[in-house]
Structures are given as structure tokens and as C-alpha cells.
XYZ file of C-alpha atoms in Angstrom:
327
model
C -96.113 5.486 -51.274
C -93.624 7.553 -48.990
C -94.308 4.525 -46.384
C -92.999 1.909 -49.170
C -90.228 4.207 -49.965
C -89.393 4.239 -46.035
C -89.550 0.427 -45.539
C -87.613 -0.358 -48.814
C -84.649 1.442 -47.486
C -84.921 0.385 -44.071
C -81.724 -1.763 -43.066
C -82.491 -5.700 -42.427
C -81.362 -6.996 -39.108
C -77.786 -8.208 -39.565
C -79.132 -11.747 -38.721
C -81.437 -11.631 -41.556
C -78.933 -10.490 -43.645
C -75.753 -13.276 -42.725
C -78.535 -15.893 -43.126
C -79.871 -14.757 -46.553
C -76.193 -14.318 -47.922
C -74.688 -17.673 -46.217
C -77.423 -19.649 -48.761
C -75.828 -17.647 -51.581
C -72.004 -18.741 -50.514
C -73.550 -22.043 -49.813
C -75.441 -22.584 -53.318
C -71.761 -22.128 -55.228
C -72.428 -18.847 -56.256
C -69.412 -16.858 -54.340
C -68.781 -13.720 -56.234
C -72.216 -12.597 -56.680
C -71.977 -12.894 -52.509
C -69.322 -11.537 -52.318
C -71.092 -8.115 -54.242
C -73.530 -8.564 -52.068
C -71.302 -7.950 -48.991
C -69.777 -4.896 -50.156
C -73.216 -3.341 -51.137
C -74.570 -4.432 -47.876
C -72.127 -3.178 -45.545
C -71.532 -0.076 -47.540
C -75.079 1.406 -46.671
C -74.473 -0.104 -43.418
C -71.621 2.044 -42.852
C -72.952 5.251 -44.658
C -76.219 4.888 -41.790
C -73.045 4.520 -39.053
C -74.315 1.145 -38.052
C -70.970 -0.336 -37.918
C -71.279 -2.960 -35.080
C -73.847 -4.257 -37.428
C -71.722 -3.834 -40.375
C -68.847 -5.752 -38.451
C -71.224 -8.909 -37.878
C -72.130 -9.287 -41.477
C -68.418 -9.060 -42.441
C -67.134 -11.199 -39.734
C -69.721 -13.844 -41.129
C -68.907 -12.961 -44.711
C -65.039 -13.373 -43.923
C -65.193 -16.936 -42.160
C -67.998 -18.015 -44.731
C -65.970 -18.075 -48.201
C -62.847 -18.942 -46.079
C -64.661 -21.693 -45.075
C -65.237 -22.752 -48.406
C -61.898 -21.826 -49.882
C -62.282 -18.816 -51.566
C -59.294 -17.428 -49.710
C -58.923 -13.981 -51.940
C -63.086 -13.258 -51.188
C -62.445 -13.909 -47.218
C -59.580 -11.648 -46.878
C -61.103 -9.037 -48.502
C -64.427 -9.013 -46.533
C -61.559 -9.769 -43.240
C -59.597 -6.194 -44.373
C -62.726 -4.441 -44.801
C -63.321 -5.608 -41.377
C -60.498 -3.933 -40.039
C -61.075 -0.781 -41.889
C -64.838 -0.662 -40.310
C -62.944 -1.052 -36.926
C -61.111 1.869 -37.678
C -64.070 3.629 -39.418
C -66.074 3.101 -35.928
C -63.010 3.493 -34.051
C -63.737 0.854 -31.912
C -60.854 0.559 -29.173
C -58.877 -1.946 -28.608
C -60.635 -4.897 -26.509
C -59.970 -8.705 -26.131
C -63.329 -9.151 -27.315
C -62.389 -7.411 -30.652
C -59.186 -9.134 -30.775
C -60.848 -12.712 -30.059
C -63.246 -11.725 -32.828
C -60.169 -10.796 -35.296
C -58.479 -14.423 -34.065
C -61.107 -15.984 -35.206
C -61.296 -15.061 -38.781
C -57.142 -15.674 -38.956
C -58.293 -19.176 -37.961
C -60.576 -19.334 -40.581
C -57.733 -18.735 -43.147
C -56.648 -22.491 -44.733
C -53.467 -24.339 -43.633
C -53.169 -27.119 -46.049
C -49.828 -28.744 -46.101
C -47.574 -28.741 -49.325
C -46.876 -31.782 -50.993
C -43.874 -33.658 -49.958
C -43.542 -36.460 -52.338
C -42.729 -35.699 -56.311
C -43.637 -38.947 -58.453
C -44.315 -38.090 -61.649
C -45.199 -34.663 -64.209
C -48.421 -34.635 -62.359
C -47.164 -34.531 -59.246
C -44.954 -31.660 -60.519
C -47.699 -29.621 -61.730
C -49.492 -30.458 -58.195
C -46.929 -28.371 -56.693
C -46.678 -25.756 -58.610
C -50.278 -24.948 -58.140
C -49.788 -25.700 -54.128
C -47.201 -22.928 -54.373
C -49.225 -21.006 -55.996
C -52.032 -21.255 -54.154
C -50.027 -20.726 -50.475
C -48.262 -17.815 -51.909
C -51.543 -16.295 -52.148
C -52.837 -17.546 -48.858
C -50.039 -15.489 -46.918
C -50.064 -12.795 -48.868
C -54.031 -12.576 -48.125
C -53.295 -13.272 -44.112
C -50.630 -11.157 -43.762
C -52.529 -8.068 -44.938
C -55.416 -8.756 -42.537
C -52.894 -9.582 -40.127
C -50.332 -6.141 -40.644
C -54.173 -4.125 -40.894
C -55.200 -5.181 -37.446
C -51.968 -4.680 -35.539
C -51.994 -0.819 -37.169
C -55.552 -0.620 -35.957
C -53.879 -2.421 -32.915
C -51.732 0.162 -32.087
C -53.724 3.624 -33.178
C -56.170 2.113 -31.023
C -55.076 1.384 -27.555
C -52.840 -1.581 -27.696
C -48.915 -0.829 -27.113
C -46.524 1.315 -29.274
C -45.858 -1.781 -31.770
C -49.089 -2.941 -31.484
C -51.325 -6.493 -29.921
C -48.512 -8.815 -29.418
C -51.314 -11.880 -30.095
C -51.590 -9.948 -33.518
C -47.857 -10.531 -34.000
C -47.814 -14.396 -32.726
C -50.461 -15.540 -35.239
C -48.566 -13.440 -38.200
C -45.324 -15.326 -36.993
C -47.225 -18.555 -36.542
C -48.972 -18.262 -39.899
C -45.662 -17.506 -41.881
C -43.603 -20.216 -40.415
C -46.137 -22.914 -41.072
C -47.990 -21.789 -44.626
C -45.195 -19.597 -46.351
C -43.790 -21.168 -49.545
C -40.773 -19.579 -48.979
C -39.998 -19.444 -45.564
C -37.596 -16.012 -44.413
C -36.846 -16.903 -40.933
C -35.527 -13.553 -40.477
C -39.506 -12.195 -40.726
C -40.681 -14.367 -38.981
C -38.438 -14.244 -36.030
C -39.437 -9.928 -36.421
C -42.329 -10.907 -35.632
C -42.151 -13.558 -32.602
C -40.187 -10.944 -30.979
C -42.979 -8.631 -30.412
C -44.963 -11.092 -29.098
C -44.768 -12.127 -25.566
C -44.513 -15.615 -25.862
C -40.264 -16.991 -25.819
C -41.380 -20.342 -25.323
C -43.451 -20.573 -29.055
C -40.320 -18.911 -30.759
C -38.375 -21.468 -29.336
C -40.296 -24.608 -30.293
C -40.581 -22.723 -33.833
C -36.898 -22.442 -33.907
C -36.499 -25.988 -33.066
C -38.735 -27.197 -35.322
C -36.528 -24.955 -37.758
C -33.260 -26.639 -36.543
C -34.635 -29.983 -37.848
C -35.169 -29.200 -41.628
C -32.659 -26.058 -42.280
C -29.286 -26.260 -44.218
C -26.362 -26.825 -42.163
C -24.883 -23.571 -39.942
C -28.395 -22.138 -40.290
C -29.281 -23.176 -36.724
C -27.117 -20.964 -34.727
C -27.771 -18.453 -36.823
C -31.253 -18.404 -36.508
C -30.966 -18.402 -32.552
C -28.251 -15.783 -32.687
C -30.582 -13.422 -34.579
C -33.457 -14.140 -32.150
C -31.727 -13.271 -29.118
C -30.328 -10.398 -30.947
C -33.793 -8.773 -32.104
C -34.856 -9.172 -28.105
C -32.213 -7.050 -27.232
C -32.455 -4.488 -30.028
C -35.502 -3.772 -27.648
C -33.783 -3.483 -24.802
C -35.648 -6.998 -23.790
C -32.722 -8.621 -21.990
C -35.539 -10.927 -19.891
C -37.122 -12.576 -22.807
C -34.027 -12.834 -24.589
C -32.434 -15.098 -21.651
C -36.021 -17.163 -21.647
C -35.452 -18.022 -25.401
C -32.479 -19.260 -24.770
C -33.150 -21.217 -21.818
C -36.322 -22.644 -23.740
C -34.542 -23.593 -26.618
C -32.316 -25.588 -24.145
C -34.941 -26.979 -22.084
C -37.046 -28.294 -25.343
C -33.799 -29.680 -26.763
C -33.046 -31.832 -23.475
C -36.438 -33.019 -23.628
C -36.298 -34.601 -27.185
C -32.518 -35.581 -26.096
C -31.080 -33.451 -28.430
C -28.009 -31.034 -27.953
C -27.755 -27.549 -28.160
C -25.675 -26.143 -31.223
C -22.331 -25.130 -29.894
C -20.225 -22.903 -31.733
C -18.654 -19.747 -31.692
C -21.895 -17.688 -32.935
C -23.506 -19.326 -29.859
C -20.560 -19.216 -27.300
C -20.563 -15.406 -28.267
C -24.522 -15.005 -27.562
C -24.109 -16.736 -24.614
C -21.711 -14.571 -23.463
C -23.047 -11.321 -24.987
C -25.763 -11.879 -22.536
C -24.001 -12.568 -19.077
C -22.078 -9.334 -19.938
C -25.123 -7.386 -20.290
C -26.224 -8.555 -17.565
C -24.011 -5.800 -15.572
C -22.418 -2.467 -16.244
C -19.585 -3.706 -18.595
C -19.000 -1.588 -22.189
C -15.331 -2.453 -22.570
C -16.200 -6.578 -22.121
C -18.794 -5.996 -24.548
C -16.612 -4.217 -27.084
C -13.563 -6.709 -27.045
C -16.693 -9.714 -27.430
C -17.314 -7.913 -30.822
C -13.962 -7.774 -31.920
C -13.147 -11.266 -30.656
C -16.277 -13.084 -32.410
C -16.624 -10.311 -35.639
C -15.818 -13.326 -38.106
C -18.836 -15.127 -37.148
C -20.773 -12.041 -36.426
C -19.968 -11.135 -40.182
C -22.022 -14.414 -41.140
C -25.315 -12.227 -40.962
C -24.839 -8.654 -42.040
C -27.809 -7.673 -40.276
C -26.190 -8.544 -36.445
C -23.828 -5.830 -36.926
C -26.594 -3.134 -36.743
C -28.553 -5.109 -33.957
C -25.240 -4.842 -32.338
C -24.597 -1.626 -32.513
C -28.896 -0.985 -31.140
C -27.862 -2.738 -28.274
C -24.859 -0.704 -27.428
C -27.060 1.887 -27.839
C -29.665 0.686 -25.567
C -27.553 -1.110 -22.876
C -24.517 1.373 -22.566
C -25.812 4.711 -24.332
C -23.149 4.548 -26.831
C -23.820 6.266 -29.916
C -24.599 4.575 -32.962
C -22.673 5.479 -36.207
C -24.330 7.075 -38.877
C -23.921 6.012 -42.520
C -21.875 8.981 -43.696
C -19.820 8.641 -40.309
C -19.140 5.020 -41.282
C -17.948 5.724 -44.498
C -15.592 9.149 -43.568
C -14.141 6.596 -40.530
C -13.393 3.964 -42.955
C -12.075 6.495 -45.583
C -9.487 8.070 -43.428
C -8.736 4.166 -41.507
C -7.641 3.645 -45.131
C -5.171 6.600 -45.326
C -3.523 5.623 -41.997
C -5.258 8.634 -39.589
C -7.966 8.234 -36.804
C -11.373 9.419 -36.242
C -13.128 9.716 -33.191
C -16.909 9.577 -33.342
């Protein structure tokens, strides 16, 4: 009897296991599977087995994302993540290949571009819907694995690969595309040449005067790291790409000011870099994000002291009554 008792709660190898729950997924029934891989891994976990548990949810994850069922795959995908952190496996490129492989597994499906009819209508509001949900689901697995990233080994903001494919995956699939997160995240990557094919592509379908913005704010994010190299290479992609499709490079005075702003940095010269602000500030007010990036980089690039809020306000209080203030 205690030998039955023994063998019953014995764990299955995790090959038995994927195969026995991939004909469940495959015979239409997803949620009961999906029960199945939480109750599976859990005693998995409890025994410590977690490169075993990590198999079965790899398999789990890329399994119902394979057959659409997008909010089942991201959850088995986050509790991957958590049984990385659980085992606290380091940071590897096998781990990380593993963890690209499920964000592959996540759907990109195209919304529709034509509007006939009512149907058609109702077509796209589901499409929204249904994408809204897909990034939303990505992006968690995505933000979990670059904190496990970066508890875990990888740099101080975490796998740059990590950050590409959350760029990548929220320029192409988001229903509402905010170029500003996306560029966030293309910046701690280490690729300039992707961000600059993304920003071309972006260049072909945004509003008018969104172009230069979006490279100003690019360049400017680089430097708010003090990453003056990859902030040149983004702009010398973006103008390499654009003379390959024959097409010119936005020129106005947002981008004759970045261009600038980045010879000056280029040597030791604070009071050039001061009267560039006050020369371009009207289309440096057309984002009121660049004049905090601005004020990081003349931090970072000529140790000058950033304002604080209370600061601002007392300076612009007493600029108002006619008297200085030195900060």
C-alpha cells in the first residue's frame, strides 16, 4: 500500500507530461489544460524541480499561443519567468534564447486596413480588441523577464535583446502606437540601426511635423544616458536608409538643432550648448518632455546641476517680480 502511495506521487518525466497535456490543447479543450499546467508545475516547484517545471511551461506557453489562446500562453510565459526567479537561474543566452522563443510564439496578425461596410466595422473593433490584449499579454512577459534580467546578472537596466523585442513588438502589434515608449525602449537596446528603420518606417505613415520629432526624441533619450556613440549612429542610419530608398532627410530647425546639439557635445563646450537651447527653445517647446532630457544631458555631459521642481517654481516666481536667482 505505502509502495502505491509512493508511486502515485512520484513526479512524471516532464516529457511524459508536455506530451500528455499537448493532446489536451490539441483536442480543443484549452482551459481544462491550462488547470492542468498550474497543478502540474505547482508540485513541480514545491519538490524544487524547477528546470523540469520550466520545460513543461515553456511547452505549455508556445502550445496555446500556438493555437491562439493568447491570455492562457502568457500566463503559463509569466509563470515562467517567476520559476526563473523562484530557481534563480542566472542570466544565460541559453535562458534568454529560451524566453525569445516564447515572445515569438505570441501572434502578429495585421489589423484590417480596408472599412467596407458595418461588418467590416465590427471586424475592427474586435481586431482592436483583440491586439490590445495581445500587447498587454507580451508586454508583461516581456517587462517580467528584463526585471529577472537585471536581478539576475544582465546590466543595470536589464538584457538589451529583452528591450528590442518589447520595442519591436509595440511598434508593429500596438493598436495605439506611443512612439515615445517605444523609442524608451529601443534605446536600451544596442541595436541604432533597428530604431532607425523603425523610425523610418514611422516617417512614412505619421501626421505631418511628427517626423523630426520622433528623431529628435531618439537622439535625445541616447544622450540622457550619456550614450553620445549610439546617438550619432542613429542619426547617421536614419540618413544612410533614407539615401537608399532616395528619400531626404527632414530638415528643420528641431533637426538643425540635434544636429548641432551633437557636434557641440562632442567637445568641452557648456556656453555653445546653453545659447543652442535658448536659440532653438520654440521648437524644443514642441515636446515638453525634451526640456528635461535636456537638462539630463547637461547634467551628464557638463556636470551642471539640474533644477529641482520647487527651484523651478521659486526662479520663475521671483523672474516674475523683476529679481534674480542663482541656482
Amino acid at each position: 500500500m505505502s509502495r502505491e502511495r509512493s508511486k502515485r506521487g512520484a513526479l512524471s518525466p516532464p516529457q511524459e507530461v508536455i506530451g500528455k497535456l499537448e493532446n489536451i490543447v490539441n483536442s480543443g479543450n484549452y482551459y481544462g489544460a491550462q488547470q492542468m499546467y498550474k497543478s502540474t508545475v505547482a508540485r513541480y516547484i514545491t519538490a524544487q524541480k524547477y528546470s523540469e517545471a520550466l520545460e513543461i511551461l515553456q511547452s505549455g506557453a508556445l502550445v496555446q499561443l500556438t493555437h491562439g489562446q493568447v491570455t492562457c500562453g502568457a500566463e503559463l510565459a509569466q509563470l515562467f519567468v517567476d520559476t526563473l526567479v523562484k530557481g534563480k537561474f542566472p542570466f544565460c543566452q541559453e535562458t534568454l534564447d529560451r524566453i525569445k522563443m516564447i515572445y515569438e510564439g505570441f501572434p502578429q496578425i495585421p489589423l484590417p486596413q480596408s472599412l467596407v461596410d458595418d461588418d467590416d466595422m465590427q471586424k475592427l473593433s474586435e481586431a482592436l480588441v483583440a491586439a490590445k490584449t495581445r500587447v498587454e499579454c507580451c508586454l508583461s512577459f516581456l517587462k517580467a523577464a528584463i526585471k529577472w534580467s537585471t536581478e539576475f546578472g544582465s546590466s543595470k537596466n536589464g538584457s538589451s535583446e529583452l528591450h528590442e523585442m518589447l520595442a519591436e513588438y509595440l511598434y508593429s502589434q500596438s493598436p495605439e502606437l506611443d512612439m515615445a515608449k517605444v523609442s524608451k525602449y529601443f534605446v536600451r537596446g544596442n541595436r541604432p540601426e533597428k530604431f532607425a528603420s523603425t523610425l523610418i518606417n514611422f516617417m512614412g505613415k505619421c501626421y505631418p511635423g511628427e517626423d523630426d520629432l520622433a528623431i529628435t526624441r531618439g537622439v535625445l533619450l541616447y544622450l540622457s544616458q550619456g550614450n553620445l556613440r549610439d546617438a550619432n549612429r542613429l542619426i547617421d542610419e536614419i540618413k544612410k536608409q533614407l539615401k537608399l530608398t532616395q528619400l531626404d532627410f527632414p530638415r528643420t530647425d528641431l533637426t538643425q538643432f540635434t544636429l548641432y546639439l551633437l557636434q557641440t557635445l562632442e567637445r568641452d563646450a557648456l556656453p555653445l550648448f546653453r545659447i543652442l537651447r535658448q536659440k532653438y527653445q520654440s521648437s524644443i517647446n514642441r515636446d515638453p518632455s525634451f526640456d528635461e532630457l535636456l537638462d539630463l544631458v547637461g547634467e551628464i555631459f557638463y556636470g551642471v546641476r539640474r533644477r529641482t521642481g520647487l527651484q523651478g517654481m521659486f526662479g520663475d516666481f521671483f523672474k516674475m517680480m523683476g529679481g534674480e536667482v542663482t541656482v
